[in-house]
Coordinates of C-alpha atoms in Angstrom, one line a residue:
M299 CA 49.3 -85.0 62.9
D300 CA 48.4 -81.6 61.5
L301 CA 45.1 -83.0 60.2
V302 CA 44.2 -84.5 63.7
R303 CA 45.1 -81.0 65.2
R304 CA 42.9 -79.3 62.9
A305 CA 40.0 -81.8 63.7
E306 CA 40.5 -80.9 67.3
E307 CA 40.4 -77.1 66.5
L308 CA 37.1 -77.9 64.5
G309 CA 35.6 -79.6 67.6
F310 CA 35.7 -83.2 66.6
E311 CA 34.9 -85.6 69.5
S312 CA 37.5 -88.2 68.9
A313 CA 40.4 -89.5 66.7
W314 CA 40.6 -93.3 66.0
Y315 CA 43.3 -95.5 64.7
G316 CA 43.1 -99.2 63.6
E317 CA 46.0 -101.5 63.1
S318 CA 44.6 -104.6 61.0
W319 CA 48.2 -105.5 59.6
G320 CA 49.6 -101.8 59.6
Y321 CA 51.0 -99.7 62.4
D322 CA 49.7 -100.7 65.7
A323 CA 47.1 -98.3 67.4
F324 CA 48.5 -97.7 70.7
T325 CA 52.0 -96.3 69.5
T326 CA 50.3 -94.3 66.8
L327 CA 47.8 -92.6 69.2
A328 CA 50.5 -92.0 71.6
Q329 CA 52.1 -89.8 69.0
V330 CA 48.6 -88.2 68.5
A331 CA 48.4 -87.6 72.3
G332 CA 51.5 -85.6 72.3
V333 CA 50.2 -83.1 69.6
T334 CA 46.7 -82.7 70.9
S335 CA 45.2 -81.6 74.3
R336 CA 41.3 -82.4 74.2
I337 CA 40.3 -84.8 71.5
K338 CA 39.7 -88.4 72.9
L339 CA 41.7 -91.2 71.4
G340 CA 40.0 -94.5 70.1
T341 CA 41.6 -97.8 69.1
L342 CA 39.6 -99.1 66.0
I343 CA 40.1 -101.9 66.7
A344 CA 42.7 -103.5 68.9
T345 CA 42.1 -107.2 68.4
V346 CA 41.7 -109.6 71.3
F347 CA 43.6 -112.4 69.5
S348 CA 46.9 -110.5 69.1
R349 CA 47.5 -109.6 72.6
T350 CA 46.8 -111.2 76.0
P351 CA 44.2 -109.4 78.1
A352 CA 46.9 -108.4 80.6
M353 CA 48.9 -106.8 77.8
M354 CA 46.0 -105.1 76.6
A355 CA 45.4 -103.5 79.9
Q356 CA 49.0 -102.6 80.2
S357 CA 48.7 -100.9 76.9
A358 CA 45.6 -99.2 77.7
A359 CA 46.9 -98.0 81.1
S360 CA 49.9 -96.5 79.6
L361 CA 48.2 -94.7 76.7
D362 CA 45.5 -93.2 79.2
V363 CA 48.5 -91.9 81.4
I364 CA 50.1 -90.3 78.2
S365 CA 46.9 -88.7 76.9
D366 CA 45.8 -87.8 80.5
G367 CA 42.7 -89.8 80.5
R368 CA 41.4 -89.6 76.9
L369 CA 41.5 -93.1 75.8
I370 CA 38.6 -95.2 74.5
L371 CA 39.5 -98.6 74.2
G372 CA 37.9 -100.1 71.1
L373 CA 38.2 -104.0 71.1
G374 CA 37.3 -106.6 68.3
T375 CA 37.9 -110.1 67.4
S376 CA 39.0 -109.4 63.8
G377 CA 38.5 -112.6 61.7
P378 CA 40.1 -115.8 60.6
A379 CA 42.0 -114.4 57.8
V380 CA 43.8 -111.9 60.0
V381 CA 44.1 -114.0 63.2
N382 CA 45.1 -117.2 61.7
N383 CA 47.3 -116.0 58.9
W384 CA 48.9 -112.8 60.2
H385 CA 49.1 -113.4 63.9
G386 CA 49.5 -117.3 63.9
Q387 CA 46.7 -117.8 66.4
T388 CA 43.7 -119.9 66.2
W389 CA 40.5 -118.1 65.7
R390 CA 38.1 -119.9 67.9
Q391 CA 35.2 -119.0 70.5
P392 CA 35.3 -115.3 69.6
T393 CA 32.2 -114.4 71.6
R394 CA 33.3 -116.2 74.8
R395 CA 36.9 -114.8 74.4
M396 CA 35.5 -111.4 74.2
R397 CA 33.6 -111.7 77.4
E398 CA 36.4 -113.1 79.5
Y399 CA 38.8 -110.6 77.9
V400 CA 36.7 -107.6 78.8
E401 CA 36.3 -108.8 82.4
I402 CA 40.0 -109.3 82.7
V403 CA 41.0 -105.9 81.4
R404 CA 38.4 -104.1 83.7
M405 CA 39.8 -106.0 86.7
A406 CA 43.4 -105.0 85.7
L407 CA 42.5 -101.3 85.2
A408 CA 40.7 -101.1 88.4
G409 CA 43.7 -102.2 90.2
E410 CA 42.4 -105.7 91.3
R411 CA 44.7 -108.6 91.7
L412 CA 44.0 -111.1 88.6
D413 CA 42.9 -114.2 90.0
Y414 CA 40.8 -115.3 87.3
D415 CA 39.5 -118.8 86.5
G416 CA 37.7 -118.6 83.1
E417 CA 37.0 -121.2 80.5
L418 CA 39.8 -119.7 78.1
F419 CA 41.9 -117.7 80.4
K420 CA 43.4 -118.7 83.9
L421 CA 45.5 -116.1 85.8
K422 CA 46.8 -115.8 89.2
G423 CA 48.7 -113.5 91.5
F424 CA 49.5 -110.4 89.6
R425 CA 48.0 -106.9 89.4
L426 CA 49.0 -103.9 87.3
R427 CA 52.0 -102.5 88.7
N428 CA 51.3 -98.9 87.8
A429 CA 48.3 -97.1 88.8
P430 CA 46.3 -96.0 85.9
V431 CA 44.8 -92.4 85.5
R432 CA 41.3 -93.8 85.6
A433 CA 40.1 -96.9 87.2
S434 CA 37.8 -97.4 84.5
V435 CA 38.5 -96.8 80.7
P436 CA 35.4 -96.7 78.4
I437 CA 35.4 -100.0 76.3
M438 CA 33.5 -100.3 73.0
I439 CA 33.2 -103.5 71.0
A440 CA 33.1 -104.0 67.3
S441 CA 30.6 -106.7 66.9
L442 CA 28.7 -107.9 64.0
G443 CA 26.4 -110.8 64.6
P444 CA 23.3 -110.7 66.6
R445 CA 24.4 -112.6 69.5
S446 CA 27.8 -110.7 69.8
V447 CA 26.0 -107.4 69.4
E448 CA 23.5 -108.4 72.3
Q449 CA 26.6 -109.2 74.5
T450 CA 28.1 -105.9 73.6
G451 CA 25.2 -104.3 75.3
E452 CA 25.7 -106.4 78.3
I453 CA 29.4 -106.0 78.8
A454 CA 30.6 -102.9 77.0
D455 CA 30.3 -99.1 77.1
G456 CA 29.6 -98.8 73.5
W457 CA 29.2 -100.6 70.1
L458 CA 31.5 -100.2 66.9
P459 CA 29.5 -101.4 63.9
I460 CA 31.1 -101.1 60.5
F461 CA 29.5 -100.4 57.1
P462 CA 26.1 -99.8 58.7
S463 CA 22.9 -98.9 57.2
V464 CA 20.5 -96.8 59.1
Q465 CA 18.2 -100.0 59.5
L466 CA 21.3 -101.9 61.0
I467 CA 21.7 -99.1 63.6
Q468 CA 18.0 -99.4 64.5
E469 CA 18.2 -103.3 64.7
G470 CA 21.4 -103.1 66.7
R471 CA 20.0 -100.7 69.2
A472 CA 17.2 -103.0 70.0
L473 CA 19.7 -106.0 70.5
L474 CA 21.9 -103.9 72.7
A475 CA 19.1 -103.0 74.9
Q476 CA 18.3 -106.5 75.5
G477 CA 21.9 -107.2 76.5
A478 CA 21.9 -104.1 78.7
Q479 CA 18.7 -105.3 80.5
R480 CA 20.4 -108.7 81.1
S481 CA 23.2 -106.8 83.2
G482 CA 20.9 -104.6 85.0
R483 CA 21.6 -101.5 82.9
T484 CA 19.9 -99.2 80.5
M485 CA 21.0 -97.5 77.2
E486 CA 21.6 -94.3 78.9
D487 CA 25.1 -93.1 78.0
F488 CA 25.8 -96.1 75.9
E489 CA 27.7 -95.1 72.7
I490 CA 26.6 -96.3 69.2
A491 CA 29.7 -95.3 67.2
P492 CA 29.5 -96.6 63.7
S493 CA 32.5 -96.5 61.3
I494 CA 31.2 -95.1 58.2
L495 CA 33.1 -94.9 54.9
T496 CA 33.1 -91.0 54.5
A497 CA 34.4 -88.7 51.9
V498 CA 33.2 -85.2 50.7
S499 CA 33.8 -83.8 47.3
D500 CA 31.7 -81.1 45.8
S501 CA 34.1 -81.0 42.9
D502 CA 34.2 -84.9 42.1
P503 CA 31.5 -86.7 43.9
R504 CA 31.6 -89.6 41.4
G505 CA 35.3 -90.0 42.2
V506 CA 34.9 -90.6 45.8
R507 CA 32.0 -92.7 45.3
D508 CA 34.3 -94.9 43.2
L509 CA 36.9 -95.1 45.9
A510 CA 34.1 -96.3 48.3
R511 CA 33.2 -99.1 45.7
A512 CA 36.6 -100.4 45.7
H513 CA 36.9 -100.3 49.5
V514 CA 33.5 -102.0 50.0
A515 CA 34.5 -104.6 47.4
F516 CA 37.7 -105.4 49.1
Y517 CA 36.0 -106.2 52.4
V518 CA 33.1 -108.1 50.9
G519 CA 35.1 -110.2 48.5
G520 CA 38.6 -110.4 50.1
M521 CA 38.1 -110.5 54.0
G522 CA 36.2 -113.6 54.6
T523 CA 32.5 -114.2 54.9
F524 CA 31.6 -111.9 57.7
Y525 CA 31.4 -108.8 55.7
A526 CA 29.6 -110.5 52.8
E527 CA 27.0 -111.7 55.4
L528 CA 26.8 -108.3 56.9
V529 CA 26.1 -106.7 53.6
A530 CA 23.4 -109.6 52.8
R531 CA 21.5 -108.9 56.0
Q532 CA 21.2 -105.3 55.1
G533 CA 19.3 -106.1 51.8
F534 CA 22.0 -106.8 49.3
P535 CA 22.5 -110.6 49.2
E536 CA 22.8 -110.8 45.3
E537 CA 25.3 -107.9 45.2
A538 CA 27.3 -109.6 47.9
S539 CA 27.4 -112.9 46.0
R540 CA 28.4 -111.1 42.8
I541 CA 31.1 -109.1 44.6
A542 CA 32.5 -112.3 46.1
L543 CA 32.4 -114.2 42.8
E544 CA 34.2 -111.6 40.8
W545 CA 36.7 -111.1 43.5
S546 CA 37.7 -114.7 43.7
K547 CA 38.7 -114.9 40.0
P548 CA 42.3 -115.7 39.6
G549 CA 45.0 -113.2 38.9
R550 CA 43.0 -110.5 40.2
A551 CA 41.1 -110.5 37.0
G552 CA 37.7 -109.7 38.7
R553 CA 38.8 -106.8 41.1
S554 CA 37.4 -104.0 38.8
A555 CA 34.2 -106.0 38.2
A556 CA 33.7 -106.4 42.0
A557 CA 33.9 -102.7 42.6
A558 CA 31.6 -102.1 40.0
A559 CA 29.3 -104.5 41.6
V560 CA 28.8 -102.2 44.6
T561 CA 25.8 -100.4 43.5
D562 CA 24.7 -96.8 44.1
E563 CA 22.0 -98.2 46.3
M564 CA 24.5 -100.1 48.5
L565 CA 26.6 -96.8 48.8
N566 CA 23.5 -94.7 49.5
A567 CA 22.6 -97.2 52.4
M568 CA 26.0 -97.8 53.9
T569 CA 28.3 -94.9 53.4
L570 CA 28.7 -91.1 53.6
V571 CA 30.4 -90.4 50.2
G572 CA 29.5 -87.6 47.7
T573 CA 28.8 -83.9 48.0
R574 CA 28.7 -82.1 51.4
A575 CA 24.8 -81.8 51.2
H576 CA 24.3 -85.5 50.6
V577 CA 26.8 -86.4 53.3
L578 CA 25.1 -84.1 55.9
D579 CA 21.5 -85.3 55.2
K580 CA 22.7 -88.9 55.5
L581 CA 24.6 -88.3 58.6
Q582 CA 21.4 -86.7 60.2
A583 CA 19.6 -89.8 59.3
Y584 CA 22.2 -92.0 61.3
A585 CA 21.8 -89.6 64.1
D586 CA 18.0 -90.0 64.1
A587 CA 18.4 -93.9 64.1
G588 CA 20.4 -93.8 67.3
A589 CA 24.0 -93.2 66.4
T590 CA 25.7 -91.2 69.0
L591 CA 29.2 -90.9 67.9
P592 CA 29.7 -91.6 64.1
I593 CA 33.3 -92.2 63.1
M594 CA 34.6 -91.2 59.7
M595 CA 36.4 -94.0 58.0
F596 CA 38.3 -92.7 54.8
P597 CA 38.2 -94.9 51.7
F598 CA 41.3 -96.8 50.6
G599 CA 43.0 -94.4 48.2
S600 CA 42.0 -91.1 49.8
D601 CA 44.7 -88.6 49.4
R602 CA 45.7 -85.8 51.8
A603 CA 43.5 -83.2 49.8
L604 CA 40.4 -85.4 50.1
I605 CA 40.7 -86.2 53.7
A606 CA 41.4 -82.5 54.6
E607 CA 38.3 -81.4 52.5
T608 CA 36.3 -83.9 54.4
V609 CA 37.4 -82.9 57.7
E610 CA 36.7 -79.2 57.0
A611 CA 33.5 -79.9 55.4
L612 CA 32.1 -81.9 58.5
G613 CA 33.8 -79.9 61.2
G614 CA 32.6 -76.8 63.0
G615 CA 30.4 -78.3 65.8
G616 CA 26.7 -77.5 65.4
D617 CA 27.1 -76.9 61.7

């Protein structure tokens, strides 16, 4: 909590918390709300397969009240590995589910009666009992595939890509604009908020890059095909195949080799790890490509000292 308070002092725009199979985002961010006063609070991400849309609206309304209107609701579908094997739900029609889900959450937060006849959800007769602080909470969506990204531009207030290269941000912005046009909107005020592996160390830049290698290898090799496909689309198909092959070896025998297969070129393209000067230069490249709200995502294994050094190095507003 003291690191979040320090980030607020340094002028950071927002603090985000995910959940995957750890602590849940809403409870944790409620604690953050109690020790801060200005910084916005984002869920990165709350999955649309683990809660009903009405429950998501209840949680969002509650946290928005607790934080006095600081919530950014980041939603995502997660993937089959988590949805099927952790939540015990069936991962199907993720794009359609997201569309209906967002429509229902918006209706509930606006205080409307939920009479909804969708393909996946059919609701009747209820409305949110407690009036939220805001009738409209910003909703951002974590999407990977082109069709999902285009839909994000159509129905959301922001996009939450992960492991993005500068090129991916540029390509995604074009897809988002197509989606926004479909709903009669423009990209004005639309947030592009990439989650970028970030770690700054002037004393041990190689060490933080090795942490990032292991983190990327875990997602590419161990979290289904989506992240491997994402890395391949960004120009690293052979590397993605090699990482997946090494990761699949029995008894975790290939984990080290999988991490080693994450090349310097991949790190330079998709992460912000290394010295402060390197990270600031690359951060500017993301901004130039259209990223409006880059989000630091600390690599697995980052200790308190590294996180603190990174926060201090990248804080300070205009610097």
